Short mmCIF file of C-alpha atoms and ligand atoms in Angstrom, two decimals:
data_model
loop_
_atom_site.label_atom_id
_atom_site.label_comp_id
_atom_site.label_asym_id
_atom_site.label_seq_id
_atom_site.Cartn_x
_atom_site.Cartn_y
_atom_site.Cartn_z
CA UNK A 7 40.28 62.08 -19.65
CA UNK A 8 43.07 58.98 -19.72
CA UNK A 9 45.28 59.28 -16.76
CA UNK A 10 48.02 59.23 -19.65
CA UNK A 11 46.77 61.88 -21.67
CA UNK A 12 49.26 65.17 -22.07
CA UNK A 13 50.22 67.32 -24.33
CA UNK A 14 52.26 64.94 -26.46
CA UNK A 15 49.53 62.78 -27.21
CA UNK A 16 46.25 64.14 -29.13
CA UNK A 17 42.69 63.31 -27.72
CA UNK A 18 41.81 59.88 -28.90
CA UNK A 19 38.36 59.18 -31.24
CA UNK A 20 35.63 58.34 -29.31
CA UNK A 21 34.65 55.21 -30.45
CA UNK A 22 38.71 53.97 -30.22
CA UNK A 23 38.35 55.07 -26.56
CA UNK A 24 35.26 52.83 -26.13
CA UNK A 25 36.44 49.87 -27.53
CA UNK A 26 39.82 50.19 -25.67
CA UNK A 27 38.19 51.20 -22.26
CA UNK A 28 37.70 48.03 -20.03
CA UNK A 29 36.16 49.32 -16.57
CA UNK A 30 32.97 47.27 -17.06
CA UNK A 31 35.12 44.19 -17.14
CA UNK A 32 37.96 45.18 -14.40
CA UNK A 33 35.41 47.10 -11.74
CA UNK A 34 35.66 43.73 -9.87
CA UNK A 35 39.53 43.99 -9.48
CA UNK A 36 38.50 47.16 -7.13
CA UNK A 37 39.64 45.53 -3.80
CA UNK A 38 42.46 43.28 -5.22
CA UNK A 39 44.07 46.23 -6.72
CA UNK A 40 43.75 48.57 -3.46
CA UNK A 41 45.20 46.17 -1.46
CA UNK A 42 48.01 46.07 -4.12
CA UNK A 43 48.14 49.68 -3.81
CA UNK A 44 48.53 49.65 -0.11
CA UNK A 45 51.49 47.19 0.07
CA UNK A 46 53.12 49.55 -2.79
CA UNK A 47 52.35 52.68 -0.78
CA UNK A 48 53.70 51.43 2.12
CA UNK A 49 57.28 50.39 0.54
CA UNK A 50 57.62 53.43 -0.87
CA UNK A 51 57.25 55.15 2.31
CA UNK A 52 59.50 53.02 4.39
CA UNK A 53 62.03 53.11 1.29
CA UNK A 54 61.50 57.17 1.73
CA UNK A 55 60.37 57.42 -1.63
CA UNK A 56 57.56 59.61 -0.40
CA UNK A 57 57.92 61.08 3.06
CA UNK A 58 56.11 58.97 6.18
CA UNK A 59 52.92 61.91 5.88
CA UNK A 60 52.27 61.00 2.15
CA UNK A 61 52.72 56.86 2.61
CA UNK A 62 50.28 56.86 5.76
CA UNK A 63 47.72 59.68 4.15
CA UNK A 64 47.88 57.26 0.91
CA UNK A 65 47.26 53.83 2.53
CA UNK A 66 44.43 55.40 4.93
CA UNK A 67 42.91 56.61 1.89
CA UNK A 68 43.00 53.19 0.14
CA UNK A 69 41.65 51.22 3.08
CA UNK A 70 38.69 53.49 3.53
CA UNK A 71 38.04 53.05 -0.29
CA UNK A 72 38.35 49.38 0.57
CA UNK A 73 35.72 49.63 3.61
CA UNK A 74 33.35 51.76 1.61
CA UNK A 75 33.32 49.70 -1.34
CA UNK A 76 32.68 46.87 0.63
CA UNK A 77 29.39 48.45 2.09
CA UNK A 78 28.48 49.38 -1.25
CA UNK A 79 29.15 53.24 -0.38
CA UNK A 80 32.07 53.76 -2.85
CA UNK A 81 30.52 55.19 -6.33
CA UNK A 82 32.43 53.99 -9.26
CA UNK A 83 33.04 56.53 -12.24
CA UNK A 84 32.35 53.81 -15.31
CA UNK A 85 33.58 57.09 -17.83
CA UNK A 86 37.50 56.08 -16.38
CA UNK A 87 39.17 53.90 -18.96
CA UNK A 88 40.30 51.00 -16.22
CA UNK A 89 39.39 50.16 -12.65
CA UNK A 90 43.18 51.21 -12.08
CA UNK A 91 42.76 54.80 -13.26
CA UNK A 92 39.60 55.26 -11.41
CA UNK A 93 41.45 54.50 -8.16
CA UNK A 94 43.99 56.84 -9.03
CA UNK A 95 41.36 59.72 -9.65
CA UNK A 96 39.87 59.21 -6.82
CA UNK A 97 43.18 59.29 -5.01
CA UNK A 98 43.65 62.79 -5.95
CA UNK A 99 40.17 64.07 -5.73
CA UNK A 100 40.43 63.27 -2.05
CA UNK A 101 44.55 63.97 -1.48
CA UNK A 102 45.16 65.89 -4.28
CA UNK A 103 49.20 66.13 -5.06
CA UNK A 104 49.56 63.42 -3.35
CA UNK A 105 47.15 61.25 -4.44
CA UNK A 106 49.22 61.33 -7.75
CA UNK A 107 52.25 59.81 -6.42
CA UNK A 108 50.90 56.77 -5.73
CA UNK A 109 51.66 55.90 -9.29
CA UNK A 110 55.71 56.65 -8.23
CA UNK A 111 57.78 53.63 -9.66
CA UNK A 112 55.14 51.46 -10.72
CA UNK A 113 52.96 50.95 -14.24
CA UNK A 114 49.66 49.77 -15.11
CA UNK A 115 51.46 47.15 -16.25
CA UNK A 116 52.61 45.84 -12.99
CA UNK A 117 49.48 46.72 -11.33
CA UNK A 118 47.09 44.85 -13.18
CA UNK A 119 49.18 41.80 -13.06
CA UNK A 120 49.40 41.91 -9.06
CA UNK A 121 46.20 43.02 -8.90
CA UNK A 122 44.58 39.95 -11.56
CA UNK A 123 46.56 37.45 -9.24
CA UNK A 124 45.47 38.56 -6.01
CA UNK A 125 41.97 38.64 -7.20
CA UNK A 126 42.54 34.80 -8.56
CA UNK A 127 43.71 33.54 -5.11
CA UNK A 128 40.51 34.67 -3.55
CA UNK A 129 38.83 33.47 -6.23
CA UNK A 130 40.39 29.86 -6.71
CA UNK A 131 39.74 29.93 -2.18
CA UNK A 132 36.64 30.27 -2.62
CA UNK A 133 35.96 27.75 -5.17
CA UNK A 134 37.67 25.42 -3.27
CA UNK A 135 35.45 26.30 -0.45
CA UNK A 136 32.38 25.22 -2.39
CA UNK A 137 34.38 22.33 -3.45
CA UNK A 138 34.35 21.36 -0.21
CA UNK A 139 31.04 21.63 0.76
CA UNK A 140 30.03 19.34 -2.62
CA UNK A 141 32.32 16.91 -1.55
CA UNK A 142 31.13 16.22 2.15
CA UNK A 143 27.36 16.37 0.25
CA UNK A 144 27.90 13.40 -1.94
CA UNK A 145 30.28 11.79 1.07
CA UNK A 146 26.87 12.11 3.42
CA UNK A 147 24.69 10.75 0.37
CA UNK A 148 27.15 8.43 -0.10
CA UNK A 149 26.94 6.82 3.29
CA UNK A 150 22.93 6.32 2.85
CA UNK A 151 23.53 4.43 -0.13
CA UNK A 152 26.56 2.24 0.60
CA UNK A 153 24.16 -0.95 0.59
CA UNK A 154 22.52 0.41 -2.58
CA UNK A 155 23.01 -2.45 -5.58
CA UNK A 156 23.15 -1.50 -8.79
CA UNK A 157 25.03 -2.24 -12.22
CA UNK A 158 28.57 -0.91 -12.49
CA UNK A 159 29.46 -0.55 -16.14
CA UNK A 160 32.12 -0.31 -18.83
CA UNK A 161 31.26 0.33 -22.50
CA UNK A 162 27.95 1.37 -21.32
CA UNK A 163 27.07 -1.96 -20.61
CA UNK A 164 26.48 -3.95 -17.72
CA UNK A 165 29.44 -5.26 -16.16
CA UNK A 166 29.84 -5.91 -12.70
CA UNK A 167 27.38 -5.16 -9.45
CA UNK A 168 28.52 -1.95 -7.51
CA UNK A 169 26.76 0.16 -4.72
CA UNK A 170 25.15 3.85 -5.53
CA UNK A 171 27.71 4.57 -2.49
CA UNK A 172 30.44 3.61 -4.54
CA UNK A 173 29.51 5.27 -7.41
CA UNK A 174 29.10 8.70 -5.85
CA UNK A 175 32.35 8.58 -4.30
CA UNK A 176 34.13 8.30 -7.61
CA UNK A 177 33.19 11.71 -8.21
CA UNK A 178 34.36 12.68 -4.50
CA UNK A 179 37.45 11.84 -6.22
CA UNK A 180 37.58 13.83 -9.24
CA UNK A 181 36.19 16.75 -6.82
CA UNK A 182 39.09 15.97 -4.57
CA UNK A 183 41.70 16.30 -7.33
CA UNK A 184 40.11 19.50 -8.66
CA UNK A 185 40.36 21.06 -5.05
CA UNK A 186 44.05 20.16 -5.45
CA UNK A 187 44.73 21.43 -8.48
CA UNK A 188 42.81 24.73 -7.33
CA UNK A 189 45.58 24.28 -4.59
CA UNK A 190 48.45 24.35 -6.83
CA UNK A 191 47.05 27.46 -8.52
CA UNK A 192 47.06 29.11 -5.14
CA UNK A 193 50.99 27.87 -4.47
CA UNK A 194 51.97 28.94 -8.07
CA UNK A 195 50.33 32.49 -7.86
CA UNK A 196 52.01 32.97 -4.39
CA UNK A 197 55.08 32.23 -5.85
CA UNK A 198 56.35 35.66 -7.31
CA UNK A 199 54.91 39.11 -7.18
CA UNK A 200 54.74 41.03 -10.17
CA UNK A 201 54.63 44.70 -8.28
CA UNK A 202 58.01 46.98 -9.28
CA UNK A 203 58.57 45.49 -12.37
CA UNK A 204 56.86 48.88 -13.84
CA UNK A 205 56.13 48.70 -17.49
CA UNK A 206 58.85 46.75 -18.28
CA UNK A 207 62.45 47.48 -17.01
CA UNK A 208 61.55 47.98 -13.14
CA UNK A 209 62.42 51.83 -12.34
CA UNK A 210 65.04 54.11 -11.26
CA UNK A 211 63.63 54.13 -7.82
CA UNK A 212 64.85 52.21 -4.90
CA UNK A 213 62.36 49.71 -4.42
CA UNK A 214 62.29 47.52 -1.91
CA UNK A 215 60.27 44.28 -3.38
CA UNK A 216 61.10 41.64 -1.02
CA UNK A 217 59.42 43.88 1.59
CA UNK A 218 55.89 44.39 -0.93
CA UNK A 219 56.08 40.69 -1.40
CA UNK A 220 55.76 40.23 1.96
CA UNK A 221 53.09 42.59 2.43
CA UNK A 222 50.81 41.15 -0.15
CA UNK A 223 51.17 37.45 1.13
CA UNK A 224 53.72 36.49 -1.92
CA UNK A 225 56.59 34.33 -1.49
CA UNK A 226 59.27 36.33 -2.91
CA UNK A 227 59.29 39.17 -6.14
CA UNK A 228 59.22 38.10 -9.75
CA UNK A 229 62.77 37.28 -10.59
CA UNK A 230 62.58 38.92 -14.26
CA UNK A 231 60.49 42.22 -14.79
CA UNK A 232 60.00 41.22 -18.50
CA UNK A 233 58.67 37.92 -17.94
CA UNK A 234 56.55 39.33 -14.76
CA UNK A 235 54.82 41.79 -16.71
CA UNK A 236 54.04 39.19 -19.95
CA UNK A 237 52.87 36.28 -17.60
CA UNK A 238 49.80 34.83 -17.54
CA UNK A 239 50.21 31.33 -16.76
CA UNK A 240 48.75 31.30 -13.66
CA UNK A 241 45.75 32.68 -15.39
CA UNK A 242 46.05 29.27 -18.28
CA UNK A 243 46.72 27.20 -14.72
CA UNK A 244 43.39 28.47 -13.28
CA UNK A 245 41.43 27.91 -16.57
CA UNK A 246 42.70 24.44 -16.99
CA UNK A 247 41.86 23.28 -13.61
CA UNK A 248 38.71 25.08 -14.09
CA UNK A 249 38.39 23.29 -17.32
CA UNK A 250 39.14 19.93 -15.73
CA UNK A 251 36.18 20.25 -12.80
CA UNK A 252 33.82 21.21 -15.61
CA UNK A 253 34.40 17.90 -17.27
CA UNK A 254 34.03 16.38 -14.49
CA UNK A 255 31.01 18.41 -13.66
CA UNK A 256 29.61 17.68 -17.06
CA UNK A 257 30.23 13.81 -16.51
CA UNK A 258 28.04 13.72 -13.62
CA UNK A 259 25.10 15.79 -15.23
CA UNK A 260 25.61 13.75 -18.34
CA UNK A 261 24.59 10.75 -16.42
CA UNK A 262 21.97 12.05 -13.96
CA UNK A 263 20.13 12.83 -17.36
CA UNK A 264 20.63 9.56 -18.66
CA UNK A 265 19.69 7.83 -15.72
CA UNK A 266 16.59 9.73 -14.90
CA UNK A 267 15.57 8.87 -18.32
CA UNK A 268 12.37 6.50 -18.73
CA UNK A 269 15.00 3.75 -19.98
CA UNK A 270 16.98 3.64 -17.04
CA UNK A 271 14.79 4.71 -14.82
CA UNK A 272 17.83 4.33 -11.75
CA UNK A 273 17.54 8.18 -10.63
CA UNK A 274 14.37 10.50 -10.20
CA UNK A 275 15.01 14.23 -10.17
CA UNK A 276 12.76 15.95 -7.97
CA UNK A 277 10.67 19.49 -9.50
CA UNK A 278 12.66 21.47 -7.85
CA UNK A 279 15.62 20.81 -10.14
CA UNK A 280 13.91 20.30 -13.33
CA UNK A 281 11.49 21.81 -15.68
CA UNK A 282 8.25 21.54 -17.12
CA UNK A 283 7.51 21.38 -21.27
CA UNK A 284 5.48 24.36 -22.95
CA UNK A 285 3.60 22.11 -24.82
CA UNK A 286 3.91 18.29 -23.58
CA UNK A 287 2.20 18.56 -19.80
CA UNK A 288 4.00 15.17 -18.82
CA UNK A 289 7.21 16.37 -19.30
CA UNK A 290 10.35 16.93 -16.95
CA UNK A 291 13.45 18.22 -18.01
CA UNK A 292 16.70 17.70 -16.48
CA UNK A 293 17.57 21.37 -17.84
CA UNK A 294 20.08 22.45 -14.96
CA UNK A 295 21.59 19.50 -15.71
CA UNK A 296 21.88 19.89 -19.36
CA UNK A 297 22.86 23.46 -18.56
CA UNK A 298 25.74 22.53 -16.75
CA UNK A 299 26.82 20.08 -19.54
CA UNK A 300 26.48 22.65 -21.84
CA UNK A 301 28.21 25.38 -19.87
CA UNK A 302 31.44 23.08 -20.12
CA UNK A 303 31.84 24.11 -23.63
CA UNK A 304 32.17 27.83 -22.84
CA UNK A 305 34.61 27.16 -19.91
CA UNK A 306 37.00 25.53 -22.68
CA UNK A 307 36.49 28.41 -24.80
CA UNK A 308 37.86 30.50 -22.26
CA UNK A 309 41.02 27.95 -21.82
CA UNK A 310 41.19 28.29 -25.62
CA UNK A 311 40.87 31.85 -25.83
CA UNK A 312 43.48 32.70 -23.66
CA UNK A 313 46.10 29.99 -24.83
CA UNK A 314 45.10 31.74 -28.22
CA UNK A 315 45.77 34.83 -26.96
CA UNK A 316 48.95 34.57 -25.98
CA UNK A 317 50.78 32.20 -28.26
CA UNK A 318 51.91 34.84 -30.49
CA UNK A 319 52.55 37.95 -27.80
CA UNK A 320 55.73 39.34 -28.39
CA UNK A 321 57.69 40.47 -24.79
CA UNK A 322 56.34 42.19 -23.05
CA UNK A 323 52.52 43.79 -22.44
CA UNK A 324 50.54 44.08 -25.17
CA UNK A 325 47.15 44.96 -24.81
CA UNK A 326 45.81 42.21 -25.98
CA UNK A 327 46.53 40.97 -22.01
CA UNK A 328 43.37 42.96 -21.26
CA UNK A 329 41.12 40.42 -23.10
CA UNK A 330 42.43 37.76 -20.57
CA UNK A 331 40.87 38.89 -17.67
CA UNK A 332 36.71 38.63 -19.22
CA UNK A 333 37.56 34.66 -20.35
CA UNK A 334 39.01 34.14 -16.42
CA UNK A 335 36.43 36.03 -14.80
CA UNK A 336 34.18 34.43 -17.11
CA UNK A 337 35.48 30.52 -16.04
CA UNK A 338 35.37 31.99 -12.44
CA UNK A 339 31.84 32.90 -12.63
CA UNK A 340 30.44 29.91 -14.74
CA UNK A 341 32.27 27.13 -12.29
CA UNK A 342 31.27 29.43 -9.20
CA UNK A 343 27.35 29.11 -9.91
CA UNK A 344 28.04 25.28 -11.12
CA UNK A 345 29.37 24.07 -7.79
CA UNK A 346 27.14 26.12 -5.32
CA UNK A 347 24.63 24.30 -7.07
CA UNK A 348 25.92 20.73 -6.90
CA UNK A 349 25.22 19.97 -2.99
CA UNK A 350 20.76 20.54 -3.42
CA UNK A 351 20.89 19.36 -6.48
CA UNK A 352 22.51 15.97 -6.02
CA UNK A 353 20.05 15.76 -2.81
CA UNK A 354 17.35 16.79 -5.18
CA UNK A 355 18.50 13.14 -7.48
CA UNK A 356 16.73 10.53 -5.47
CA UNK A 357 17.94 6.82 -6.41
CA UNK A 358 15.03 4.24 -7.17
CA UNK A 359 16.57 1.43 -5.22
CA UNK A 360 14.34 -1.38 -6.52
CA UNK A 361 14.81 0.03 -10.34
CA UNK A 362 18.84 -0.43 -9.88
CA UNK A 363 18.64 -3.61 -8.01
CA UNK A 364 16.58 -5.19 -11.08
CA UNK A 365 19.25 -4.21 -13.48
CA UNK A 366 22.20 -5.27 -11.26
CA UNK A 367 20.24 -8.54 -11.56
CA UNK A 368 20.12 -8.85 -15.65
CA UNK A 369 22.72 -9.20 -17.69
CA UNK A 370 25.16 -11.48 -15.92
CA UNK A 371 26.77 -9.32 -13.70
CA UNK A 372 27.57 -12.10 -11.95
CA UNK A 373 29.65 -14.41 -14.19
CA UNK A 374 33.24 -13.17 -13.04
CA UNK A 375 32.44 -14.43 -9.73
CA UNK A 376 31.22 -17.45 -11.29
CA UNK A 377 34.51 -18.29 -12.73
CA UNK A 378 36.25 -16.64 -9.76
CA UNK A 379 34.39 -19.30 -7.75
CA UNK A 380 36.11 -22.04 -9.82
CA UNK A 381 39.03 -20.00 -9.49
CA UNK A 382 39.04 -20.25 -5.90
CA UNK A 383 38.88 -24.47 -6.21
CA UNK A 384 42.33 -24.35 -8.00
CA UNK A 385 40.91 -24.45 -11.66
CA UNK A 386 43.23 -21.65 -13.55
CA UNK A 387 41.27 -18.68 -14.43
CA UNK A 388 41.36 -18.69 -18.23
CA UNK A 389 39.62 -22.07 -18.11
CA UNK A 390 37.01 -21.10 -15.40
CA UNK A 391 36.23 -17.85 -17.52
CA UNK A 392 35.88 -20.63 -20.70
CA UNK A 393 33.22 -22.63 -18.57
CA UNK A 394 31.26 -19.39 -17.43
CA UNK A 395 31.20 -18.45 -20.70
CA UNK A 396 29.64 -21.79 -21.81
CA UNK A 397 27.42 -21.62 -18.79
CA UNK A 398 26.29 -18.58 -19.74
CA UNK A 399 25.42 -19.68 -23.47
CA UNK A 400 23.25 -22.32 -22.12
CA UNK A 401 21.77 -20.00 -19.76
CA UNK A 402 21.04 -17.71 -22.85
CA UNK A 403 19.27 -20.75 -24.94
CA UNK A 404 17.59 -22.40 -22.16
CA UNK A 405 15.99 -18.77 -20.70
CA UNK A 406 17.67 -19.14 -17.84
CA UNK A 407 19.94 -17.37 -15.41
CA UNK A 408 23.05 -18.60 -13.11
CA UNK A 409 20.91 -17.98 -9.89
CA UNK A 410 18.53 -20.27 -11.78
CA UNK A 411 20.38 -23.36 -13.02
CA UNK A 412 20.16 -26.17 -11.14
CA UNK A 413 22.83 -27.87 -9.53
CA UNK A 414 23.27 -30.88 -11.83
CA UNK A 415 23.52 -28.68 -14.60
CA UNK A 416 26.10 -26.50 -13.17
CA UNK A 417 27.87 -29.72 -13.19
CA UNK A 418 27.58 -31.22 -16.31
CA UNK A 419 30.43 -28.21 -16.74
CA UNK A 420 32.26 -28.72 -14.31
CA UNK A 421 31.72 -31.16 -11.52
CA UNK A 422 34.08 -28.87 -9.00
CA UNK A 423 30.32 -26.95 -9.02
CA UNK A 424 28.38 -27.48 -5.37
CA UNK A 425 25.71 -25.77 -3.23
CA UNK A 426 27.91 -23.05 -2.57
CA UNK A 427 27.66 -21.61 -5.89
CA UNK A 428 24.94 -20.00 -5.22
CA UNK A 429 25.68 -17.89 -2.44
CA UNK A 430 28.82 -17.06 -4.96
CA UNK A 431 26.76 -15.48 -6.91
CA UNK A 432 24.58 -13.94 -4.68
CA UNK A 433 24.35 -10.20 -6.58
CA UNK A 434 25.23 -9.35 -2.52
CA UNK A 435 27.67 -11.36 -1.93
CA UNK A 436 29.05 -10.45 -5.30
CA UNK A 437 29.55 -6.63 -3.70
CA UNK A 438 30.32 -7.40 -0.40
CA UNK A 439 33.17 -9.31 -1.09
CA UNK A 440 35.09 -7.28 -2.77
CA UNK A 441 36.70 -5.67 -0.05
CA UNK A 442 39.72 -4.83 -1.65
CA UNK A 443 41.22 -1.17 -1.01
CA UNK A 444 38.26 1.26 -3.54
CA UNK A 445 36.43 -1.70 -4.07
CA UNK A 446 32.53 -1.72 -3.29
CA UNK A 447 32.18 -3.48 -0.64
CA UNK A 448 30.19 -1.19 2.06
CA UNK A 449 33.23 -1.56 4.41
CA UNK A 450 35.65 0.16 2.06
CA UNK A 451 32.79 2.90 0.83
CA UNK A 452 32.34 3.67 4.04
CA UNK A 453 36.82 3.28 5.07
CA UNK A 454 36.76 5.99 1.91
CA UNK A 455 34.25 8.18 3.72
CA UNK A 456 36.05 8.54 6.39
CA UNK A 457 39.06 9.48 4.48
CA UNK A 458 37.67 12.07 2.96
CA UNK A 459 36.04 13.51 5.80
CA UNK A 460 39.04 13.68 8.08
CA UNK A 461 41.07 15.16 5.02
CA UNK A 462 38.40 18.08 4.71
CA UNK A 463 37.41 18.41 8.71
CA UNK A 464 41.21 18.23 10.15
CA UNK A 465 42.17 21.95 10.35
CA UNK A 466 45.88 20.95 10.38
CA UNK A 467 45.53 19.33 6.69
CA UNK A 468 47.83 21.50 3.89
CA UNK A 469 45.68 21.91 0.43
N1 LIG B 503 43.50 47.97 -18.66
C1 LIG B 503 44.82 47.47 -18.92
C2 LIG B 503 44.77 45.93 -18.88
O1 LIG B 503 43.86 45.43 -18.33
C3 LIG B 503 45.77 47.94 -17.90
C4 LIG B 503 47.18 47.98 -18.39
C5 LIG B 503 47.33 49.06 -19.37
N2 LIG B 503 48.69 49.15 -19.80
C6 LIG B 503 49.02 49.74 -20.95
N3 LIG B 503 50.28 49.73 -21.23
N4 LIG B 503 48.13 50.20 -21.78
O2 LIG B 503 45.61 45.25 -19.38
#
C-alpha cells in the first residue's frame, strides 16, 4: 500500500502502480535520504515540534538503519513505491506512532530533492577522488617519458617534434579542469538546502531551516520553496561536467586506438587491456578503449535527457522529476567505472620509443626552426619561412632532408646559413629548446609535474 493511500483516493491499477513505482532506481538514495531524515528529525525536536523522546527515538532509529544498511543487514521491501516510503514503513514497524511523524512538515517533494543532492556530493567526491588518482598516473608516466620524441600534430599531420611527456600531460589538464568543475558542482549543491520547502508552499509548522542546513553540511536554506522543490540544475551541472570528462575521456581512447594501430605503430596495448578476434587469431582489439569512446554517447544522452526533461516543467514537481535521477545515476555510474579504469590501463599503453622517434624524424618537423634559425640572424620571419619553404621544395625533388643538405646548398638560399644549422635542427634540440612556460622542453614537462603534484598532495589546497 502507497504511504498516501486513504480513503479519498481509490486503489490504483496494478500495472499504473508499476510503472509509477521507482524503488529499483532510488534504493541507492537509502543513506543520503536517512541522513536527510536525521537532520529533519532533529529540528523538529529542538523546534518542539515533536517532544525531545520522539526526536531522539526517531534519529536513533535512522542511524541504526544507516549502520545496518551499511553491513548489508538492512532488508529492503522492493513492493514500497519509493526508497522514501520504505524508510517511512520501516519507521513505524519499529516505533510505531511515532515512526509516522517523521513525515511532520515535510513532503516527498522536499525529501527527494535533499536527499538526490546529498547523494550527488558524495558522488561528484568520489569521482574526483579517482580523478585524482588518474592524474598523478599519467603525471608518474609522464615523468618516464619526458625525453620521449615524437611528432606533435595539428590537422592530423605532422607538425612540430614534442615529447610523449608532454603529450600525456595535456590530458593532466583536461583531467585537472574536470576535477574543478566536479568542484563547482560540490560548491553549487552546498549552496541551498531544499528540506522544509514541503510540497510546495513550506508548512504551517515552525521550522527552523537555518539550523537543518547546518546539520546536513549546506550553506544556508533554499531561499524560494517553489524554485527549491522544481530545481534540478545541480543535477544538469553534474551531467555536463560529467559530459565534459567523457569527451575528454573519449579523446584519449580515440587516439590510443589510433596509435596502436599497425599504421602508427607509436603505442602497444598490452593483453591485458585488449581482446582477442573469434575468427582472425592475430588479432587485438583495443575494445575497452572503443568502449569508453562509445560510452561517451550515452553520457550525453543523459545530459540530453534531462535538459529535455525539464524544459517544459511547469512550477513546481511534476513527476516527471523522478526520471532524472536513472540518467544521473546512470552518468555517475558510466564515468565511475571509466576513470577507475584509466590509471592500469594507461600503464597497460606502452610507447614504442624508436617507432615515434622515426616519425618525429619525417615530414619536416623541423622547418620552423629552420626559419627560426634565420630568424635568430636578424632576417624577418616571413622571409625566413619563404626560404624554408624553398629549402624544403628542393629537399622534396632532390630526396633529401634538411639534416641532409649540405652546407653549400643551404647557402645557395641564403648565405646567413653556417655549421650551426645543423645542431638547429637537431629533432633534440628542436624540443629542448623550447623552454617556454607548457612548452616541451623536458625542463618545463617536468616544472608542470611538479605543479600538479603539489596541487593534488598539499592537504591545504581548496578544490
Ligand atoms: N519518487 C518520487 C520522485 O522520485 C518522490 C516524490 C514523489 N512526490 C510526489 N508528489 N508524487 O520524484
Amino acid at each position: 500500500m502507497a504511504i498516501w493511500s486513504n480513503k479519498f483516493h481509490q486503489a490504483m491499477n496494478t500495472s499504473a502502480y508499476d510503472f509509477n513505482q521507482s524503488i529499483q532506481v532510488d534504493a541507492r538514495l537509502l543513506d543520503a535520504d536517512l541522513r536527510g531524515s536525521i537532520g529533519h528529525a532533529k529540528m523538529l525536536g529542538n523546534q518542539e515540534v515533536l517532544t525531545p523522546s520522539e526526536a531522539d527515538q526517531l534519529c536513533q532509529t535512522l542511524q541504526v538503519m544507516r549502520e545496518e544498511y551499511a553491513t548489508g543487514k538492512l532488508v529492503i521491501d522492493y513492493s514500497c513505491e519509493d526508497i522514501h516510503s520504505f524508510i517511512e514503513e520501516e519507521l513505524t514497524k519499529r516505533l510505531g506512532a511515532i515512526g509516522k511523524k517523521i513525515h511532520t512538515g515535510r513532503s516527498r517533494n522536499d525529501q527527494v530533492a535533499t536527499a538526490m543532492k546529498i547523494y550527488a556530493k558524495d558522488a561528484a567526491q568520489s569521482l574526483q577522488e579517482g580523478l585524482k588518482k588518474a592524474v598523478l598516473t599519467f603525471c608518474d608516466q609522464a615523468e618516464v617519458y619526458k625525453e620521449t620524441i615524437m611528432p606533435g600534430y595539428t590537422h592530423l599531420q605532422r607538425a612540430q617534434p614534442i615529447t610523449y611527456g608532454h603529450y600525456l600531460m595535456a590530458y593532466v589538464e583536461m583531467f585537472r579542469r574536470d576535477y574543478g568543475r566536479l568542484g563547482d558542482v560540490i560548491k553549487r549543491i552546498d549552496q541551498t538546502l531544499p528540506l522544509g520547502a514541503g510540497a510546495l508552499a513550506t508548512t504551517t509548522f515552525p521550522l527552523d531551516r537555518f539550523q537543518t542546513a547546518e546539520f546536513l553540511g549546506f550553506e544556508s536554506p533554499s531561499l524560494n520553496s517553489l524554485d527549491a522543490v522544481a530545481d534540478r540544475d545541480y543535477s544538469l551541472e553534474f551531467l555536463s561536467a560529467l559530459a565534459v570528462m567523457a569527451m575528454h575521456l573519449s579523446r584519449y581512447a580515440e587516439e590510443t586506438i589510433l596509435w596502436a594501430s599497425q599504421e602508427f605503430h607509436f603505442v602497444h596495448i598490452e593483453d591485458t587491456f585488449s581482446t582477442g578476434s573469434s575468427i582472425m587469431p592475430q588479432k587485438k582489439n583495443a575494445d575497452i578503449h572503443e568502449l569508453m569512446r562509445g560510452k561517451t554517447g550515452r553520457v550525453y544522452g543523459d545530459l540530453m535527457a534531462v535538459l529535455t526533461l525539464m524544459k517544459g516543467l511547469p512550477l513546481t514537481y511534476n513527476k516527471d522529476l523522478q526520471e532524472e535521477k536513472e540518467r544521473l545515476f546512470d552518468a555517475i555510474d558510466t564515468m565511475t567505472m571509466m576513470v577507475s579504469l584509466l590509471p592500469e590501463m594507461l600503464k597497460a599503453t606502452q610507447p614504442d620509443t624508436e617507432a615515434m622517434y622515426k616519425a618525429a624524424g619525417k615530414g619536416f618537423l623541423n622547418a620552423t626552426d629552420c626559419a627560426d634559425y634565420l630568424t635568430a640572424k636578424g632576417i624577418p620571419f616571413r622571409e625566413a619561412y619563404q626560404t624554408t619553404g624553398d629549402l624544403l621544395q628542393y629537399c622534396q625533388s632532390h630526396q633529401k632532408t634538411l639534416e641532409t643538405l649540405t652546407l653549400e646548398e643551404y647557402q645557395q638560399f641564403d648565405p646567413h646559413f653556417d655549421e650551426g644549422i645543423y645542431q638547429a635542427i637537431d629533432l633534440k634540440t628542436c624540443v629542448y629548446k623550447r623552454q617556454v612556460l607548457g612548452g616541451p622542453a623536458p625542463q618545463c614537462v617536468a616544472d608542470h609535474i611538479q605543479r600538479v603534484r603539489a596541487f593534488f598532495l598539499d592537504d591545504k589546497k581548496v578544490n
